[in-house]
Amino acid sequence: METVVIIDLGSYASQEIARLVRSCRVYSEIVPGSASAAEIKKKNPIGIIVVNPAPVEDLQALHLDAEILDLGFPIHIQFAQKLDTEKALQEIQGFLTERCRASQDWTMEQFVDNMITAIRRQVGDKKLVCGLSGGVDSSVAAVLVHKAVGDQLTCIFVDHGFMRKNEAEEVVKTFSEFELNLIAVDARDRFMSKVAGVTDPEQKRKLIGTEFIRVFEEEACKLGAVDFLVQGTVYPDVIESGLGQHAVIKSHHNVGGLPENLQFELVEPLRQLFKDEVRQVAQILGLPDTIVQRHPFPGPGLAIRIIGEITAAKLEILREADAIFIEELRKSGWYNKVWQAFAVLTDIRTVGVSNSDRTYDYAVALRAVHSTDGMTARWIQFPYDLLEQVSSRILSEVEGINRVVYDISAKPPATIEWE
């Protein structure tokens, strides 16, 4: 497979450059600026793109292994932090065709065929379990692996109690209609006891991630010998959990939250893909639009959309507010126009008034963004009458909320999720 190596020297543009290369039908891979010439040579790239936070006229001035410049691979005049996407795409296309002589044959159809072969080679005739959440990532991973090995795969859906309104029931119903072996586990009390009193978001993520694995191990023991765990890890998960020059932005439960004594070997068929590529694979595999177009949902679920301590009462408040927001987006035709939309229950309580009485209730924040891979995002400029309708319904229908705000922060500097 032809590969272009993206050397990341700390620029947020690295992920966008990697995506633009792939949009030209050439596979790209990000490596940190600390990568050695030997590590890059092993990948046998057809070209190298250096992405630096600030413009540098001389590649020799960059903090790279000096031997990289002597490998003989074509190297681009690097991109800086501020990116003109249209101009960058033209430059990349020219670089790939004129200097790299790329055949440009990276397609999702080819990926599916190659991955099915790779999965069969990796697992042989052994058994696998998959943590199925119902989101597009885990669903695509499950269907892709099932296509490769059939009944060797058993899917485990763990209801950790942090799902959106009616979501657990919908996941079970949807996948009972597929020819997948599915086990549903009610572990709500178990997870609540783990996060009781916990307020730090990283601790929440890691506790929930570790507990997920423990539930899988217990369920897998009931199935006999199981050697592999299938996960819907995608490339942005890997990047945000510490790839390249960037610090850990947030640990993803399927990357940074795994216990060291994991009893399974991992199968991560989507680990190479950005989110838009995952949706393309979903369509190729014939998944329904309800899954293909489903907004991203974090593994820890509502646990990281409740700022501060998690309680049953807060979960109920957030579920109702979030359900109203999503319902109004669907009714107005906006749902499929945005990348992700959700409500966040803040830990701020504010003074309000209801029926001439003073209230002291929570403020809820609405968040809606447009993105292509989750690495960068811009907030959605909804019509005011839509925001007014959502706010009016939440304030009148959800007890415990007396203030609604709308988050207009871009990523970066903010992240999409609040925690």
PDB file of C-alpha atoms in Angstrom, residues 60-356:
ATOM      1  CA  GLN A  60      17.734  21.685   7.972  1.00  0.00           C
ATOM      2  CA  ALA A  61      16.530  24.097  10.662  1.00  0.00           C
ATOM      3  CA  LEU A  62      13.757  21.744  11.777  1.00  0.00           C
ATOM      4  CA  HIS A  63      14.321  19.507  14.771  1.00  0.00           C
ATOM      5  CA  LEU A  64      14.350  16.274  12.770  1.00  0.00           C
ATOM      6  CA  ASP A  65      16.682  13.314  12.504  1.00  0.00           C
ATOM      7  CA  ALA A  66      19.131  14.732   9.960  1.00  0.00           C
ATOM      8  CA  GLU A  67      19.286  11.410   8.124  1.00  0.00           C
ATOM      9  CA  ILE A  68      15.619  11.751   7.108  1.00  0.00           C
ATOM     10  CA  LEU A  69      16.651  14.307   4.496  1.00  0.00           C
ATOM     11  CA  ASP A  70      19.075  11.764   3.018  1.00  0.00           C
ATOM     12  CA  LEU A  71      16.579   8.905   2.621  1.00  0.00           C
ATOM     13  CA  GLY A  72      15.811   9.908  -0.949  1.00  0.00           C
ATOM     14  CA  PHE A  73      12.027  10.192  -0.540  1.00  0.00           C
ATOM     15  CA  PRO A  74      10.311  13.335  -1.917  1.00  0.00           C
ATOM     16  CA  ILE A  75       9.756  15.875   0.880  1.00  0.00           C
ATOM     17  CA  HIS A  76       7.200  18.765   0.745  1.00  0.00           C
ATOM     18  CA  ILE A  77       7.909  22.592   1.713  1.00  0.00           C
ATOM     19  CA  GLN A  78       6.149  22.192   4.974  1.00  0.00           C
ATOM     20  CA  PHE A  79       2.699  23.366   6.010  1.00  0.00           C
ATOM     21  CA  ALA A  80       2.321  25.675   8.992  1.00  0.00           C
ATOM     22  CA  GLN A  81      -0.343  26.044  11.690  1.00  0.00           C
ATOM     23  CA  LYS A  82      -2.741  28.221   9.683  1.00  0.00           C
ATOM     24  CA  LEU A  83      -4.106  26.199   6.805  1.00  0.00           C
ATOM     25  CA  ASP A  84      -5.843  27.346   3.630  1.00  0.00           C
ATOM     26  CA  THR A  85      -7.607  24.074   2.873  1.00  0.00           C
ATOM     27  CA  GLU A  86      -8.224  24.698  -0.836  1.00  0.00           C
ATOM     28  CA  LYS A  87      -4.665  25.843  -1.458  1.00  0.00           C
ATOM     29  CA  ALA A  88      -3.258  22.991   0.630  1.00  0.00           C
ATOM     30  CA  LEU A  89      -5.271  20.437  -1.343  1.00  0.00           C
ATOM     31  CA  GLN A  90      -3.898  21.780  -4.623  1.00  0.00           C
ATOM     32  CA  GLU A  91      -0.343  21.621  -3.284  1.00  0.00           C
ATOM     33  CA  ILE A  92      -0.838  18.080  -1.989  1.00  0.00           C
ATOM     34  CA  GLN A  93      -2.367  16.897  -5.264  1.00  0.00           C
ATOM     35  CA  GLY A  94       0.596  18.310  -7.172  1.00  0.00           C
ATOM     36  CA  PHE A  95       3.077  16.780  -4.736  1.00  0.00           C
ATOM     37  CA  LEU A  96       1.461  13.347  -4.986  1.00  0.00           C
ATOM     38  CA  THR A  97       1.165  13.223  -8.749  1.00  0.00           C
ATOM     39  CA  GLU A  98       4.271  15.094  -9.892  1.00  0.00           C
ATOM     40  CA  ARG A  99       6.881  14.182  -7.298  1.00  0.00           C
ATOM     41  CA  CYS A 100       5.596  10.995  -5.660  1.00  0.00           C
ATOM     42  CA  ARG A 101       4.084   9.448  -8.816  1.00  0.00           C
ATOM     43  CA  ALA A 102       1.255   8.090  -6.691  1.00  0.00           C
ATOM     44  CA  SER A 103      -1.142   5.603  -8.224  1.00  0.00           C
ATOM     45  CA  GLN A 104      -3.899   7.000  -5.944  1.00  0.00           C
ATOM     46  CA  ASP A 105      -5.677   3.719  -5.336  1.00  0.00           C
ATOM     47  CA  TRP A 106      -6.592   4.077  -1.628  1.00  0.00           C
ATOM     48  CA  THR A 107     -10.352   3.414  -1.506  1.00  0.00           C
ATOM     49  CA  MET A 108     -12.703   2.160   1.171  1.00  0.00           C
ATOM     50  CA  GLU A 109     -13.760  -0.749  -1.058  1.00  0.00           C
ATOM     51  CA  GLN A 110     -10.119  -1.813  -1.204  1.00  0.00           C
ATOM     52  CA  PHE A 111      -9.795  -1.265   2.539  1.00  0.00           C
ATOM     53  CA  VAL A 112     -12.759  -3.545   3.297  1.00  0.00           C
ATOM     54  CA  ASP A 113     -11.388  -6.356   1.121  1.00  0.00           C
ATOM     55  CA  ASN A 114      -7.900  -6.057   2.591  1.00  0.00           C
ATOM     56  CA  MET A 115      -9.169  -5.839   6.171  1.00  0.00           C
ATOM     57  CA  ILE A 116     -11.334  -8.935   5.840  1.00  0.00           C
ATOM     58  CA  THR A 117      -8.258 -10.847   4.679  1.00  0.00           C
ATOM     59  CA  ALA A 118      -6.158  -9.381   7.506  1.00  0.00           C
ATOM     60  CA  ILE A 119      -8.756 -10.275  10.160  1.00  0.00           C
ATOM     61  CA  ARG A 120      -8.970 -13.865   8.949  1.00  0.00           C
ATOM     62  CA  ARG A 121      -5.181 -14.109   8.999  1.00  0.00           C
ATOM     63  CA  GLN A 122      -4.965 -12.642  12.515  1.00  0.00           C
ATOM     64  CA  VAL A 123      -7.647 -14.706  14.269  1.00  0.00           C
ATOM     65  CA  GLY A 124      -7.689 -17.997  12.376  1.00  0.00           C
ATOM     66  CA  ASP A 125     -10.430 -20.196  13.809  1.00  0.00           C
ATOM     67  CA  LYS A 126     -10.424 -18.639  17.298  1.00  0.00           C
ATOM     68  CA  LYS A 127     -13.288 -16.826  19.015  1.00  0.00           C
ATOM     69  CA  LEU A 128     -13.760 -13.074  19.374  1.00  0.00           C
ATOM     70  CA  VAL A 129     -15.892 -10.740  21.460  1.00  0.00           C
ATOM     71  CA  CYS A 130     -16.836  -7.208  20.473  1.00  0.00           C
ATOM     72  CA  GLY A 131     -17.925  -4.384  22.714  1.00  0.00           C
ATOM     73  CA  LEU A 132     -20.957  -3.119  20.850  1.00  0.00           C
ATOM     74  CA  SER A 133     -22.309   0.309  21.792  1.00  0.00           C
ATOM     75  CA  GLY A 134     -24.564   0.903  18.797  1.00  0.00           C
ATOM     76  CA  GLY A 135     -22.489   3.850  17.628  1.00  0.00           C
ATOM     77  CA  VAL A 136     -21.117   3.884  14.097  1.00  0.00           C
ATOM     78  CA  ASP A 137     -17.567   2.888  15.105  1.00  0.00           C
ATOM     79  CA  SER A 138     -18.350  -0.223  17.108  1.00  0.00           C
ATOM     80  CA  SER A 139     -21.177  -1.181  14.731  1.00  0.00           C
ATOM     81  CA  VAL A 140     -18.938  -1.011  11.667  1.00  0.00           C
ATOM     82  CA  ALA A 141     -16.195  -2.908  13.482  1.00  0.00           C
ATOM     83  CA  ALA A 142     -18.650  -5.628  14.492  1.00  0.00           C
ATOM     84  CA  VAL A 143     -20.205  -6.035  11.044  1.00  0.00           C
ATOM     85  CA  LEU A 144     -16.802  -5.987   9.324  1.00  0.00           C
ATOM     86  CA  VAL A 145     -15.400  -8.660  11.634  1.00  0.00           C
ATOM     87  CA  HIS A 146     -18.591 -10.707  11.320  1.00  0.00           C
ATOM     88  CA  LYS A 147     -18.234 -10.532   7.546  1.00  0.00           C
ATOM     89  CA  ALA A 148     -14.736 -11.967   7.945  1.00  0.00           C
ATOM     90  CA  VAL A 149     -15.300 -14.723  10.528  1.00  0.00           C
ATOM     91  CA  GLY A 150     -19.061 -15.161  10.990  1.00  0.00           C
ATOM     92  CA  ASP A 151     -20.187 -16.949  14.161  1.00  0.00           C
ATOM     93  CA  GLN A 152     -16.715 -16.891  15.657  1.00  0.00           C
ATOM     94  CA  LEU A 153     -17.733 -13.414  16.832  1.00  0.00           C
ATOM     95  CA  THR A 154     -19.977 -12.703  19.822  1.00  0.00           C
ATOM     96  CA  CYS A 155     -21.023  -9.106  20.440  1.00  0.00           C
ATOM     97  CA  ILE A 156     -21.479  -7.883  24.000  1.00  0.00           C
ATOM     98  CA  PHE A 157     -23.555  -4.801  24.674  1.00  0.00           C
ATOM     99  CA  VAL A 158     -22.933  -3.405  28.130  1.00  0.00           C
ATOM    100  CA  ASP A 159     -25.541  -1.031  29.481  1.00  0.00           C
ATOM    101  CA  HIS A 160     -23.368   1.008  31.835  1.00  0.00           C
ATOM    102  CA  GLY A 161     -26.234   3.311  32.703  1.00  0.00           C
ATOM    103  CA  PHE A 162     -24.785   6.311  30.879  1.00  0.00           C
ATOM    104  CA  MET A 163     -26.653   5.933  27.589  1.00  0.00           C
ATOM    105  CA  ARG A 164     -29.003   8.513  26.090  1.00  0.00           C
ATOM    106  CA  LYS A 165     -32.774   8.260  26.552  1.00  0.00           C
ATOM    107  CA  ASN A 166     -34.134   4.867  25.345  1.00  0.00           C
ATOM    108  CA  GLU A 167     -30.801   4.149  23.662  1.00  0.00           C
ATOM    109  CA  ALA A 168     -30.056   0.841  25.363  1.00  0.00           C
ATOM    110  CA  GLU A 169     -33.395  -0.611  24.273  1.00  0.00           C
ATOM    111  CA  GLU A 170     -32.901   0.665  20.719  1.00  0.00           C
ATOM    112  CA  VAL A 171     -29.439  -0.906  20.406  1.00  0.00           C
ATOM    113  CA  VAL A 172     -30.696  -4.329  21.478  1.00  0.00           C
ATOM    114  CA  LYS A 173     -33.677  -4.116  19.126  1.00  0.00           C
ATOM    115  CA  THR A 174     -31.589  -2.992  16.142  1.00  0.00           C
ATOM    116  CA  PHE A 175     -28.921  -5.657  16.389  1.00  0.00           C
ATOM    117  CA  SER A 176     -31.319  -8.456  17.189  1.00  0.00           C
ATOM    118  CA  GLU A 177     -32.411  -7.989  13.574  1.00  0.00           C
ATOM    119  CA  PHE A 178     -28.866  -8.709  12.333  1.00  0.00           C
ATOM    120  CA  GLU A 179     -27.384 -12.195  12.227  1.00  0.00           C
ATOM    121  CA  LEU A 180     -24.945 -11.316  14.987  1.00  0.00           C
ATOM    122  CA  ASN A 181     -24.559 -13.213  18.245  1.00  0.00           C
ATOM    123  CA  LEU A 182     -25.524 -10.553  20.813  1.00  0.00           C
ATOM    124  CA  ILE A 183     -25.391 -10.644  24.610  1.00  0.00           C
ATOM    125  CA  ALA A 184     -26.882  -7.680  26.510  1.00  0.00           C
ATOM    126  CA  VAL A 185     -25.563  -7.029  30.022  1.00  0.00           C
ATOM    127  CA  ASP A 186     -27.251  -4.756  32.554  1.00  0.00           C
ATOM    128  CA  ALA A 187     -24.326  -3.339  34.557  1.00  0.00           C
ATOM    129  CA  ARG A 188     -25.807   0.011  35.556  1.00  0.00           C
ATOM    130  CA  ASP A 189     -25.432  -0.401  39.309  1.00  0.00           C
ATOM    131  CA  ARG A 190     -21.909  -1.730  38.924  1.00  0.00           C
ATOM    132  CA  PHE A 191     -20.689   1.293  36.951  1.00  0.00           C
ATOM    133  CA  MET A 192     -22.446   3.814  39.178  1.00  0.00           C
ATOM    134  CA  SER A 193     -20.656   2.392  42.201  1.00  0.00           C
ATOM    135  CA  LYS A 194     -17.304   2.776  40.410  1.00  0.00           C
ATOM    136  CA  VAL A 195     -17.750   6.473  39.636  1.00  0.00           C
ATOM    137  CA  ALA A 196     -19.535   7.462  42.843  1.00  0.00           C
ATOM    138  CA  GLY A 197     -18.006  10.691  44.116  1.00  0.00           C
ATOM    139  CA  VAL A 198     -15.553  10.965  41.203  1.00  0.00           C
ATOM    140  CA  THR A 199     -15.324  14.427  39.632  1.00  0.00           C
ATOM    141  CA  ASP A 200     -12.090  14.337  37.589  1.00  0.00           C
ATOM    142  CA  PRO A 201     -12.884  13.668  33.893  1.00  0.00           C
ATOM    143  CA  GLU A 202      -9.740  11.627  33.199  1.00  0.00           C
ATOM    144  CA  GLN A 203     -10.440   9.449  36.207  1.00  0.00           C
ATOM    145  CA  LYS A 204     -14.023   8.935  35.042  1.00  0.00           C
ATOM    146  CA  ARG A 205     -12.831   7.827  31.604  1.00  0.00           C
ATOM    147  CA  LYS A 206     -10.244   5.401  32.928  1.00  0.00           C
ATOM    148  CA  LEU A 207     -12.500   3.882  35.575  1.00  0.00           C
ATOM    149  CA  ILE A 208     -15.247   3.298  33.031  1.00  0.00           C
ATOM    150  CA  GLY A 209     -12.809   1.955  30.424  1.00  0.00           C
ATOM    151  CA  THR A 210     -11.275  -0.494  32.868  1.00  0.00           C
ATOM    152  CA  GLU A 211     -14.665  -1.667  34.087  1.00  0.00           C
ATOM    153  CA  PHE A 212     -15.797  -2.232  30.508  1.00  0.00           C
ATOM    154  CA  ILE A 213     -12.927  -4.655  30.003  1.00  0.00           C
ATOM    155  CA  ARG A 214     -13.677  -6.470  33.233  1.00  0.00           C
ATOM    156  CA  VAL A 215     -17.301  -6.985  32.184  1.00  0.00           C
ATOM    157  CA  PHE A 216     -16.126  -8.315  28.813  1.00  0.00           C
ATOM    158  CA  GLU A 217     -13.736 -10.722  30.506  1.00  0.00           C
ATOM    159  CA  GLU A 218     -16.454 -12.073  32.760  1.00  0.00           C
ATOM    160  CA  GLU A 219     -18.919 -12.524  29.908  1.00  0.00           C
ATOM    161  CA  ALA A 220     -16.244 -14.045  27.699  1.00  0.00           C
ATOM    162  CA  CYS A 221     -15.478 -16.669  30.348  1.00  0.00           C
ATOM    163  CA  LYS A 222     -19.037 -17.884  29.969  1.00  0.00           C
ATOM    164  CA  LEU A 223     -18.394 -18.442  26.254  1.00  0.00           C
ATOM    165  CA  GLY A 224     -15.398 -20.706  26.733  1.00  0.00           C
ATOM    166  CA  ALA A 225     -12.021 -19.902  25.226  1.00  0.00           C
ATOM    167  CA  VAL A 226     -12.049 -16.413  23.713  1.00  0.00           C
ATOM    168  CA  ASP A 227      -8.768 -14.924  22.511  1.00  0.00           C
ATOM    169  CA  PHE A 228      -9.645 -11.624  20.810  1.00  0.00           C
ATOM    170  CA  LEU A 229     -11.409  -8.393  21.704  1.00  0.00           C
ATOM    171  CA  VAL A 230     -12.800  -6.320  18.820  1.00  0.00           C
ATOM    172  CA  GLN A 231     -12.842  -2.555  19.336  1.00  0.00           C
ATOM    173  CA  GLY A 232     -14.081   0.341  17.222  1.00  0.00           C
ATOM    174  CA  THR A 233     -10.945   2.417  17.813  1.00  0.00           C
ATOM    175  CA  VAL A 234     -10.505   5.038  15.070  1.00  0.00           C
ATOM    176  CA  TYR A 235      -7.490   7.148  14.122  1.00  0.00           C
ATOM    177  CA  PRO A 236      -8.569  10.338  15.956  1.00  0.00           C
ATOM    178  CA  ASP A 237      -8.837   8.270  19.183  1.00  0.00           C
ATOM    179  CA  VAL A 238      -5.206   7.252  18.773  1.00  0.00           C
ATOM    180  CA  ILE A 239      -4.066  10.787  17.944  1.00  0.00           C
ATOM    181  CA  GLU A 240      -5.918  12.455  20.836  1.00  0.00           C
ATOM    182  CA  SER A 241      -4.582   9.856  23.264  1.00  0.00           C
ATOM    183  CA  GLY A 242      -1.028  10.987  22.655  1.00  0.00           C
ATOM    184  CA  LEU A 243       0.249  10.316  19.106  1.00  0.00           C
ATOM    185  CA  GLY A 244       2.791  12.734  17.724  1.00  0.00           C
ATOM    186  CA  GLN A 245       4.137  15.825  19.427  1.00  0.00           C
ATOM    187  CA  HIS A 246       0.846  16.674  21.136  1.00  0.00           C
ATOM    188  CA  ALA A 247       0.180  16.036  24.794  1.00  0.00           C
ATOM    189  CA  VAL A 248      -2.696  13.755  25.715  1.00  0.00           C
ATOM    190  CA  ILE A 249      -5.827  15.804  25.020  1.00  0.00           C
ATOM    191  CA  LYS A 250      -8.080  13.207  26.615  1.00  0.00           C
ATOM    192  CA  SER A 251      -7.703   9.480  27.094  1.00  0.00           C
ATOM    193  CA  HIS A 252     -10.171   7.438  25.089  1.00  0.00           C
ATOM    194  CA  HIS A 253     -11.506   4.457  27.036  1.00  0.00           C
ATOM    195  CA  ASN A 254     -10.531   2.164  24.168  1.00  0.00           C
ATOM    196  CA  VAL A 255      -6.964   3.514  24.028  1.00  0.00           C
ATOM    197  CA  GLY A 256      -5.720   5.077  27.248  1.00  0.00           C
ATOM    198  CA  GLY A 257      -8.096   3.305  29.631  1.00  0.00           C
ATOM    199  CA  LEU A 258      -7.163  -0.309  28.918  1.00  0.00           C
ATOM    200  CA  PRO A 259      -5.722  -2.273  31.860  1.00  0.00           C
ATOM    201  CA  GLU A 260      -2.167  -3.558  31.561  1.00  0.00           C
ATOM    202  CA  ASN A 261      -3.180  -7.162  32.299  1.00  0.00           C
ATOM    203  CA  LEU A 262      -5.681  -7.337  29.425  1.00  0.00           C
ATOM    204  CA  GLN A 263      -6.628 -10.959  28.794  1.00  0.00           C
ATOM    205  CA  PHE A 264      -7.411 -10.502  25.099  1.00  0.00           C
ATOM    206  CA  GLU A 265      -5.470  -9.727  21.967  1.00  0.00           C
ATOM    207  CA  LEU A 266      -6.988  -6.678  20.279  1.00  0.00           C
ATOM    208  CA  VAL A 267      -8.598  -6.597  16.847  1.00  0.00           C
ATOM    209  CA  GLU A 268      -9.056  -2.978  15.781  1.00  0.00           C
ATOM    210  CA  PRO A 269     -10.104  -2.980  12.116  1.00  0.00           C
ATOM    211  CA  LEU A 270     -10.845   0.778  12.004  1.00  0.00           C
ATOM    212  CA  ARG A 271      -7.722   2.006  13.775  1.00  0.00           C
ATOM    213  CA  GLN A 272      -6.359   3.457  10.506  1.00  0.00           C
ATOM    214  CA  LEU A 273      -9.513   5.378   9.584  1.00  0.00           C
ATOM    215  CA  PHE A 274     -10.850   8.877  10.130  1.00  0.00           C
ATOM    216  CA  LYS A 275     -14.546   9.222  10.944  1.00  0.00           C
ATOM    217  CA  ASP A 276     -15.663  10.127   7.427  1.00  0.00           C
ATOM    218  CA  GLU A 277     -13.924   6.991   6.147  1.00  0.00           C
ATOM    219  CA  VAL A 278     -15.720   4.881   8.774  1.00  0.00           C
ATOM    220  CA  ARG A 279     -19.072   6.176   7.507  1.00  0.00           C
ATOM    221  CA  GLN A 280     -18.063   5.241   3.950  1.00  0.00           C
ATOM    222  CA  VAL A 281     -17.270   1.711   5.141  1.00  0.00           C
ATOM    223  CA  ALA A 282     -20.635   1.572   6.931  1.00  0.00           C
ATOM    224  CA  GLN A 283     -22.411   2.309   3.654  1.00  0.00           C
ATOM    225  CA  ILE A 284     -20.352  -0.291   1.798  1.00  0.00           C
ATOM    226  CA  LEU A 285     -21.316  -2.880   4.423  1.00  0.00           C
ATOM    227  CA  GLY A 286     -25.000  -1.983   4.071  1.00  0.00           C
ATOM    228  CA  LEU A 287     -25.643  -0.632   7.565  1.00  0.00           C
ATOM    229  CA  PRO A 288     -28.884   1.379   7.938  1.00  0.00           C
ATOM    230  CA  ASP A 289     -28.832   5.182   7.856  1.00  0.00           C
ATOM    231  CA  THR A 290     -29.864   5.290  11.518  1.00  0.00           C
ATOM    232  CA  ILE A 291     -26.392   3.972  12.315  1.00  0.00           C
ATOM    233  CA  VAL A 292     -24.430   5.522   9.434  1.00  0.00           C
ATOM    234  CA  GLN A 293     -25.658   9.044  10.266  1.00  0.00           C
ATOM    235  CA  ARG A 294     -25.709   8.621  14.027  1.00  0.00           C
ATOM    236  CA  HIS A 295     -23.854  11.357  15.870  1.00  0.00           C
ATOM    237  CA  PRO A 296     -20.642  10.322  17.640  1.00  0.00           C
ATOM    238  CA  PHE A 297     -21.118   9.313  21.257  1.00  0.00           C
ATOM    239  CA  PRO A 298     -18.223   8.867  23.692  1.00  0.00           C
ATOM    240  CA  GLY A 299     -17.601   5.479  25.250  1.00  0.00           C
ATOM    241  CA  PRO A 300     -18.153   6.769  28.810  1.00  0.00           C
ATOM    242  CA  GLY A 301     -21.421   8.271  27.572  1.00  0.00           C
ATOM    243  CA  LEU A 302     -23.255  10.790  29.714  1.00  0.00           C
ATOM    244  CA  ALA A 303     -20.718  10.269  32.498  1.00  0.00           C
ATOM    245  CA  ILE A 304     -18.511  12.868  30.806  1.00  0.00           C
ATOM    246  CA  ARG A 305     -21.407  15.118  29.869  1.00  0.00           C
ATOM    247  CA  ILE A 306     -22.214  15.631  33.527  1.00  0.00           C
ATOM    248  CA  ILE A 307     -19.643  18.032  34.914  1.00  0.00           C
ATOM    249  CA  GLY A 308     -18.597  16.970  38.387  1.00  0.00           C
ATOM    250  CA  GLU A 309     -20.140  14.165  40.410  1.00  0.00           C
ATOM    251  CA  ILE A 310     -22.545  11.755  38.687  1.00  0.00           C
ATOM    252  CA  THR A 311     -25.874  10.936  40.348  1.00  0.00           C
ATOM    253  CA  ALA A 312     -29.007   9.174  39.188  1.00  0.00           C
ATOM    254  CA  ALA A 313     -30.936  12.442  39.423  1.00  0.00           C
ATOM    255  CA  LYS A 314     -28.426  14.301  37.248  1.00  0.00           C
ATOM    256  CA  LEU A 315     -28.500  11.506  34.657  1.00  0.00           C
ATOM    257  CA  GLU A 316     -32.273  11.774  34.412  1.00  0.00           C
ATOM    258  CA  ILE A 317     -32.125  15.574  34.021  1.00  0.00           C
ATOM    259  CA  LEU A 318     -29.500  15.339  31.286  1.00  0.00           C
ATOM    260  CA  ARG A 319     -31.282  12.546  29.398  1.00  0.00           C
ATOM    261  CA  GLU A 320     -34.470  14.563  29.186  1.00  0.00           C
ATOM    262  CA  ALA A 321     -32.740  17.786  28.102  1.00  0.00           C
ATOM    263  CA  ASP A 322     -30.623  15.965  25.523  1.00  0.00           C
ATOM    264  CA  ALA A 323     -33.642  14.100  24.124  1.00  0.00           C
ATOM    265  CA  ILE A 324     -35.517  17.373  23.600  1.00  0.00           C
ATOM    266  CA  PHE A 325     -32.538  18.926  21.801  1.00  0.00           C
ATOM    267  CA  ILE A 326     -32.143  15.949  19.437  1.00  0.00           C
ATOM    268  CA  GLU A 327     -35.887  15.671  18.839  1.00  0.00           C
ATOM    269  CA  GLU A 328     -36.107  19.316  17.776  1.00  0.00           C
ATOM    270  CA  LEU A 329     -33.070  18.931  15.495  1.00  0.00           C
ATOM    271  CA  ARG A 330     -34.719  15.976  13.766  1.00  0.00           C
ATOM    272  CA  LYS A 331     -38.049  17.783  13.404  1.00  0.00           C
ATOM    273  CA  SER A 332     -36.348  20.841  11.898  1.00  0.00           C
ATOM    274  CA  GLY A 333     -34.178  18.837   9.494  1.00  0.00           C
ATOM    275  CA  TRP A 334     -30.951  19.926  11.165  1.00  0.00           C
ATOM    276  CA  TYR A 335     -29.883  16.569  12.654  1.00  0.00           C
ATOM    277  CA  ASN A 336     -28.164  15.237   9.529  1.00  0.00           C
ATOM    278  CA  LYS A 337     -26.578  18.625   8.821  1.00  0.00           C
ATOM    279  CA  VAL A 338     -24.427  18.623  11.947  1.00  0.00           C
ATOM    280  CA  TRP A 339     -21.554  16.380  12.981  1.00  0.00           C
ATOM    281  CA  GLN A 340     -22.519  16.147  16.621  1.00  0.00           C
ATOM    282  CA  ALA A 341     -25.081  17.720  18.921  1.00  0.00           C
ATOM    283  CA  PHE A 342     -25.752  17.126  22.591  1.00  0.00           C
ATOM    284  CA  ALA A 343     -26.527  18.666  25.952  1.00  0.00           C
ATOM    285  CA  VAL A 344     -24.107  19.051  28.858  1.00  0.00           C
ATOM    286  CA  LEU A 345     -25.242  19.306  32.474  1.00  0.00           C
ATOM    287  CA  THR A 346     -22.923  21.814  34.106  1.00  0.00           C
ATOM    288  CA  ASP A 347     -22.036  21.852  37.786  1.00  0.00           C
ATOM    289  CA  ILE A 348     -23.241  25.458  37.956  1.00  0.00           C
ATOM    290  CA  ARG A 349     -26.500  26.231  39.766  1.00  0.00           C
ATOM    291  CA  THR A 350     -28.129  29.572  39.162  1.00  0.00           C
ATOM    292  CA  VAL A 351     -30.916  31.612  40.629  1.00  0.00           C
ATOM    293  CA  GLY A 352     -34.155  31.619  38.671  1.00  0.00           C
ATOM    294  CA  VAL A 353     -37.871  32.110  39.106  1.00  0.00           C
ATOM    295  CA  SER A 354     -40.832  29.792  38.595  1.00  0.00           C
ATOM    296  CA  ASN A 355     -44.431  30.666  39.406  1.00  0.00           C
ATOM    297  CA  SER A 356     -43.177  33.710  41.343  1.00  0.00           C
TER     298      SER A 356
END
